[in-house]
Coordinates of C-alpha atoms in Angstrom, one line a residue:
X170 CA 0.1 0.0 0.1
X171 CA 1.1 3.6 -0.8
X172 CA 2.6 5.1 2.5
X173 CA 1.3 8.3 1.8
X174 CA -2.3 7.1 1.1
X175 CA -2.2 5.4 4.5
X176 CA -1.4 8.5 6.3
X177 CA -4.0 10.2 4.4
X178 CA -6.3 7.7 5.3
X179 CA -5.4 7.6 8.7
X180 CA -5.7 11.4 9.0
X181 CA -9.4 11.3 7.8
X182 CA -10.3 8.3 9.9
X183 CA -8.7 10.0 13.4
X184 CA -10.1 13.6 12.8
X185 CA -13.8 14.1 13.8
X186 CA -15.9 15.5 10.9
X187 CA -16.8 18.5 13.0
X188 CA -13.3 19.7 13.6
X189 CA -12.5 19.2 9.7
X190 CA -15.5 21.0 8.5
X191 CA -14.7 24.0 10.9
X192 CA -11.5 24.6 8.4
X193 CA -14.0 25.8 5.6
X194 CA -12.1 24.0 2.7
X195 CA -12.0 25.5 -0.5
X196 CA -13.5 23.1 -3.4
X197 CA -13.2 25.1 -6.4
X198 CA -10.7 22.9 -8.2
X199 CA -12.7 19.8 -7.4
X200 CA -16.1 21.9 -8.3
X201 CA -14.4 22.6 -11.7
X202 CA -12.6 19.3 -12.5
X203 CA -14.2 17.6 -15.5
X204 CA -13.8 14.1 -13.6
X205 CA -14.1 13.3 -9.8
X206 CA -13.4 9.6 -8.5
X207 CA -14.3 8.4 -5.0
X208 CA -14.1 5.3 -3.0
X209 CA -16.5 4.5 -0.3
X210 CA -16.0 1.9 2.5
X211 CA -18.7 0.2 4.8
X212 CA -16.5 0.7 7.6
X213 CA -12.8 1.3 8.7
X214 CA -10.1 -1.6 9.0
X215 CA -7.9 -1.4 11.9
X216 CA -4.2 -0.6 12.2
X217 CA -3.1 -3.7 14.0
X218 CA -0.2 -1.9 15.2
X219 CA -1.9 1.1 16.8
X220 CA -5.5 0.3 16.7
X221 CA -6.0 3.6 14.8
X222 CA -9.1 3.8 12.4
X223 CA -7.7 3.4 8.6
X224 CA -9.2 3.4 5.0
X225 CA -7.1 1.2 3.0
X226 CA -6.6 2.1 -0.9
X227 CA -7.8 -0.9 -2.7
X228 CA -10.4 -2.5 -0.3
X229 CA -13.3 -0.1 -0.8
X230 CA -16.8 -1.1 -1.1
X231 CA -17.9 1.0 -4.0
X232 CA -16.4 3.5 -6.2
X233 CA -17.9 6.3 -7.9
X234 CA -17.1 8.6 -11.0
X235 CA -18.5 11.9 -11.5
X236 CA -18.0 13.5 -15.0
X237 CA -18.9 16.7 -16.2
X238 CA -20.5 16.8 -19.4
X239 CA -20.3 19.9 -22.1
X240 CA -23.6 21.5 -21.1
X241 CA -22.4 21.6 -17.5
X242 CA -24.6 18.4 -16.3
X243 CA -22.8 15.9 -14.5
X244 CA -23.2 12.0 -15.0
X245 CA -22.4 9.2 -12.4
X246 CA -21.2 5.7 -12.7
X247 CA -21.1 3.5 -9.6
X248 CA -20.1 0.2 -9.1
X249 CA -23.3 -0.4 -7.2
X250 CA -25.6 -0.4 -10.2
X251 CA -25.5 -0.6 -13.8
X252 CA -25.2 2.2 -16.7
X253 CA -24.9 5.9 -16.0
X254 CA -27.1 8.2 -14.0
X255 CA -27.6 12.0 -13.8
X256 CA -26.2 13.8 -10.8
X257 CA -26.3 17.5 -9.5
X258 CA -23.6 19.2 -8.2
X259 CA -24.7 21.6 -5.0
X260 CA -21.8 23.8 -3.2
X261 CA -22.7 25.2 0.3
X262 CA -20.2 24.8 3.1
X263 CA -19.7 21.4 1.5
X264 CA -19.8 20.1 -2.0
X265 CA -22.6 17.5 -2.9
X266 CA -23.0 15.4 -5.8
X267 CA -27.0 14.3 -5.4
X268 CA -28.5 11.6 -7.5
X269 CA -32.3 10.4 -7.4
X270 CA -33.0 6.6 -7.7
X271 CA -36.9 6.6 -7.4
X272 CA -37.7 8.2 -3.9
X273 CA -33.9 7.6 -2.5
X274 CA -31.5 10.1 -2.6
X275 CA -27.8 9.0 -2.9
X276 CA -25.5 11.8 -1.9
X277 CA -22.0 12.1 -2.0
X278 CA -20.7 15.0 0.2
X279 CA -17.1 16.3 0.2
X280 CA -16.3 17.9 3.4
X281 CA -12.4 18.6 3.8
X282 CA -9.2 18.6 2.0
X283 CA -6.8 16.0 3.0
X284 CA -3.8 16.4 1.3
X285 CA -2.3 19.5 -0.9
X286 CA 0.2 19.2 -3.8
X287 CA 3.5 20.8 -2.5
X288 CA 4.2 22.8 -5.6
X289 CA 0.9 24.3 -6.3
X290 CA -1.0 24.0 -2.8
X291 CA -4.2 22.9 -4.5
X292 CA -5.9 20.6 -2.6
X293 CA -5.5 16.9 -4.5
X294 CA -7.3 14.3 -2.1
X295 CA -10.5 15.2 -0.2
X296 CA -12.6 13.5 2.8
X297 CA -15.9 12.4 1.6
X298 CA -19.2 10.4 2.6
X299 CA -21.6 8.7 0.8
X300 CA -25.1 8.6 2.0
X301 CA -28.3 7.1 0.8
X302 CA -31.5 8.3 2.5
X303 CA -35.2 9.2 1.7
X304 CA -34.9 13.0 3.0
X305 CA -36.2 15.4 0.0
X306 CA -34.6 18.3 2.1
X307 CA -31.3 17.3 0.4
X308 CA -32.4 19.1 -2.5
X309 CA -33.0 22.6 -0.5
X310 CA -30.7 22.1 2.6
X311 CA -27.9 19.5 1.6
X312 CA -25.5 21.0 4.2
X313 CA -28.0 20.5 7.2
X314 CA -28.8 17.1 5.9
X315 CA -25.5 16.0 5.5
X316 CA -24.7 17.2 9.1
X317 CA -27.7 15.2 10.4
X318 CA -27.0 11.8 8.6
X319 CA -23.2 12.0 8.7
X320 CA -22.8 9.4 11.1
X321 CA -24.6 6.7 9.2
X322 CA -23.0 7.6 5.8
X323 CA -20.0 5.5 4.5
X324 CA -16.7 7.3 4.8
X325 CA -14.4 7.7 2.1
X326 CA -12.0 10.0 -0.3
X327 CA -12.3 11.6 -3.4
X328 CA -9.7 13.2 -5.9
X329 CA -10.3 15.0 -9.3
X330 CA -8.0 14.7 -12.6
X331 CA -7.4 16.4 -15.5
X332 CA -7.5 20.0 -14.3
X333 CA -6.0 22.3 -16.6
X334 CA -4.6 19.9 -18.8
X335 CA -4.7 19.7 -22.7
X336 CA -6.6 17.0 -24.1
X337 CA -4.4 13.9 -25.1
X338 CA -5.6 14.0 -28.7
X339 CA -4.4 18.1 -29.3
X340 CA -2.1 18.6 -31.5
X341 CA 1.2 19.9 -30.3
X342 CA 2.0 23.6 -31.2
X343 CA 4.5 23.6 -34.4
X344 CA 3.0 20.7 -36.0

């Protein structure tokens, strides 16, 4: 396992959500990224040496991929279902991806920056939870619903990719 990821996962598990949320993270790079990848866990593993709670890379119970479309809408692909679905992104104190599945809501809430790129200072890894519930208030008050239901949500983390990069198919200058 990647030692850096282990440290990030340990930090995520060790810090209470209220303390993490108090730092008021900035989500602009994640919110503008065309691709966001998340991994969620039904529970924490325990570090056999320290007893600390860990989220171990590669042992997640589900993966979710959010892709921003050219028209600004968001599509979601999840390992828990077949096909892609529509999602909406809402930003308050936290960043939320909200999907409807009949009367149920599937909500990914990103609440903290876990790691920053040492060169640019941009956040590259975010603490997140995934909740499934029937509370329609999530469409009007997603921050409040998250704060009420976070204890029942699955912990995880998200990252973004391809920010400010040219497409691989783009022709290099001078050719």
